[in-house]
Tab-separated table of C-alpha atoms in Angstrom:
chain	number	residue	atom	x	y	z
A	88	UNK	CA	-89.566	-238.119	91.496
A	89	UNK	CA	-88.832	-238.414	95.220
A	90	UNK	CA	-86.188	-240.887	96.345
A	91	UNK	CA	-87.219	-243.498	98.899
A	92	UNK	CA	-85.078	-241.690	101.446
A	93	UNK	CA	-86.880	-238.411	100.803
A	94	UNK	CA	-90.254	-240.169	101.040
A	95	UNK	CA	-89.297	-241.452	104.499
A	96	UNK	CA	-88.427	-237.919	105.631
A	97	UNK	CA	-91.614	-236.421	104.199
A	98	UNK	CA	-93.797	-239.117	105.778
A	99	UNK	CA	-92.149	-238.753	109.182
A	100	UNK	CA	-92.611	-234.983	109.129
A	101	UNK	CA	-96.256	-235.422	108.040
A	102	UNK	CA	-96.919	-237.878	110.878
A	103	UNK	CA	-95.309	-235.557	113.407
A	104	UNK	CA	-97.354	-232.614	112.095
A	105	UNK	CA	-100.664	-234.498	112.197
A	106	UNK	CA	-100.031	-235.789	115.704
A	107	UNK	CA	-98.715	-232.493	117.128
A	108	UNK	CA	-102.290	-231.226	117.230
A	109	UNK	CA	-103.316	-234.139	119.417
A	110	UNK	CA	-100.673	-234.459	122.132
A	111	UNK	CA	-102.037	-235.044	125.618
A	112	UNK	CA	-100.211	-235.334	128.921
A	113	UNK	CA	-100.382	-238.630	130.775
A	114	UNK	CA	-98.715	-239.734	134.023
A	115	UNK	CA	-95.998	-241.377	131.895
A	116	UNK	CA	-95.446	-238.351	129.618
A	117	UNK	CA	-96.869	-236.963	126.395
A	118	UNK	CA	-99.017	-239.281	124.297
A	119	UNK	CA	-100.534	-239.055	120.832
A	120	UNK	CA	-104.334	-239.262	120.849
A	121	UNK	CA	-105.231	-238.642	117.220
A	122	UNK	CA	-109.049	-238.576	117.407
A	123	UNK	CA	-110.442	-237.554	114.033
A	124	UNK	CA	-106.937	-237.534	112.512
A	125	UNK	CA	-106.388	-241.184	113.409
A	126	UNK	CA	-107.115	-242.653	109.936
A	127	UNK	CA	-104.616	-240.254	108.351
A	128	UNK	CA	-102.004	-240.938	110.986
A	129	UNK	CA	-102.457	-244.720	110.708
A	130	UNK	CA	-101.885	-244.640	106.932
A	131	UNK	CA	-98.746	-242.515	107.269
A	132	UNK	CA	-97.379	-244.656	110.100
A	133	UNK	CA	-98.113	-247.863	108.212
A	134	UNK	CA	-96.085	-246.599	105.249
A	135	UNK	CA	-93.240	-245.572	107.577
A	136	UNK	CA	-93.307	-248.978	109.255
A	137	UNK	CA	-92.940	-250.622	105.853
A	138	UNK	CA	-90.199	-248.276	104.612
A	139	UNK	CA	-88.240	-248.442	107.873
A	140	UNK	CA	-87.870	-252.185	107.367
A	141	UNK	CA	-86.223	-251.880	103.953
A	142	UNK	CA	-82.710	-250.579	104.367
A	143	UNK	CA	-80.209	-248.981	106.709
A	144	UNK	CA	-80.539	-245.590	104.974
A	145	UNK	CA	-84.269	-245.439	105.703
A	146	UNK	CA	-83.643	-246.311	109.349
A	147	UNK	CA	-80.987	-243.620	109.500
A	148	UNK	CA	-83.392	-241.091	107.980
A	149	UNK	CA	-86.067	-241.881	110.572
A	150	UNK	CA	-83.616	-241.495	113.458
A	151	UNK	CA	-81.984	-238.400	111.990
A	152	UNK	CA	-85.112	-236.260	112.020
A	153	UNK	CA	-85.059	-234.039	115.087
A	154	UNK	CA	-87.751	-235.159	117.514
A	155	UNK	CA	-88.550	-238.389	115.674
A	156	UNK	CA	-87.529	-240.766	118.464
A	157	UNK	CA	-89.463	-238.753	121.043
A	158	UNK	CA	-92.435	-238.858	118.673
A	159	UNK	CA	-92.184	-242.650	118.302
A	160	UNK	CA	-92.172	-243.092	122.082
A	161	UNK	CA	-95.199	-240.788	122.335
A	162	UNK	CA	-96.968	-243.132	119.916
A	163	UNK	CA	-96.342	-246.009	122.332
A	164	UNK	CA	-98.398	-244.139	124.950
A	165	UNK	CA	-101.468	-243.786	122.719
A	166	UNK	CA	-104.784	-245.403	123.643
A	167	UNK	CA	-105.186	-246.392	119.989
A	168	UNK	CA	-104.031	-249.967	119.434
A	169	UNK	CA	-103.288	-249.292	115.757
A	170	UNK	CA	-101.173	-246.243	116.575
A	171	UNK	CA	-99.192	-248.192	119.202
A	172	UNK	CA	-98.724	-251.106	116.782
A	173	UNK	CA	-97.421	-248.845	114.016
A	174	UNK	CA	-95.192	-246.775	116.293
A	175	UNK	CA	-93.783	-249.890	117.935
A	176	UNK	CA	-93.119	-251.476	114.551
A	177	UNK	CA	-91.157	-248.454	113.370
A	178	UNK	CA	-89.215	-248.342	116.633
A	179	UNK	CA	-88.463	-252.055	116.379
A	180	UNK	CA	-87.194	-251.577	112.825
A	181	UNK	CA	-84.900	-248.666	113.668
A	182	UNK	CA	-83.554	-250.389	116.804
A	183	UNK	CA	-81.062	-252.372	114.722
A	184	UNK	CA	-79.725	-249.120	113.294
A	185	UNK	CA	-79.557	-247.501	116.741
A	186	UNK	CA	-77.608	-250.491	118.071
A	187	UNK	CA	-74.896	-250.183	115.420
A	188	UNK	CA	-74.750	-246.517	114.394
A	189	UNK	CA	-72.116	-244.018	115.449
A	190	UNK	CA	-74.924	-241.870	116.891
A	191	UNK	CA	-76.318	-244.856	118.787
A	192	UNK	CA	-75.465	-243.561	122.239
A	193	UNK	CA	-77.144	-240.233	121.459
A	194	UNK	CA	-80.275	-242.059	120.275
A	195	UNK	CA	-80.281	-244.398	123.296
A	196	UNK	CA	-80.015	-241.377	125.607
A	197	UNK	CA	-83.174	-239.919	124.030
A	198	UNK	CA	-84.998	-243.226	124.476
A	199	UNK	CA	-83.872	-243.475	128.109
A	200	UNK	CA	-85.033	-239.900	128.813
A	201	UNK	CA	-88.444	-240.831	127.397
A	202	UNK	CA	-88.669	-243.976	129.578
A	203	UNK	CA	-88.964	-246.138	126.501
A	204	UNK	CA	-87.833	-249.339	128.220
A	205	UNK	CA	-90.535	-249.171	130.892
A	206	UNK	CA	-93.140	-248.554	128.180
A	207	UNK	CA	-91.930	-251.568	126.206
A	208	UNK	CA	-92.001	-253.734	129.332
A	209	UNK	CA	-95.572	-252.658	130.111
A	210	UNK	CA	-96.570	-253.550	126.550
A	211	UNK	CA	-95.698	-257.177	127.172
A	212	UNK	CA	-99.123	-257.388	128.892
A	213	UNK	CA	-100.992	-256.121	125.832
A	214	UNK	CA	-103.761	-258.276	124.319
A	215	UNK	CA	-102.368	-257.289	120.887
A	216	UNK	CA	-99.827	-259.843	119.714
A	217	UNK	CA	-98.399	-257.236	117.351
A	218	UNK	CA	-97.700	-254.877	120.255
A	219	UNK	CA	-96.092	-257.693	122.262
A	220	UNK	CA	-94.014	-258.807	119.281
A	221	UNK	CA	-92.821	-255.264	118.607
A	222	UNK	CA	-91.943	-254.761	122.277
A	223	UNK	CA	-89.896	-257.968	122.196
A	224	UNK	CA	-88.130	-256.906	119.028
A	225	UNK	CA	-89.180	-259.986	117.099
């Protein structure tokens, strides 16, 4: 039986693997455009969104996976509303951990390098209330 923590790690790695085949370059940086893999990615991301809300350990596990924060920002650049909603929800959930963890400055540096703040600000114009809510952190 897998622990919840291990499930989080496995799901994050699966999401990163599925989306790695579909990275495209945009003026703002790399973005995930899942195409035919979108249903699979949406299910994985939805589960991660749920699990990342549960406890500090799960949030730590998401942040601790090498490349995970870059991946989450890449999701914010997707043209798929569902992918952006899920990625933004996970990022919103882990933000409380980033704000208080000992590695917080390291994580914030990654987010700054990926221009996460400007992406979140641009999402305030989204017609999706979920995207706006996630960008606001509420």
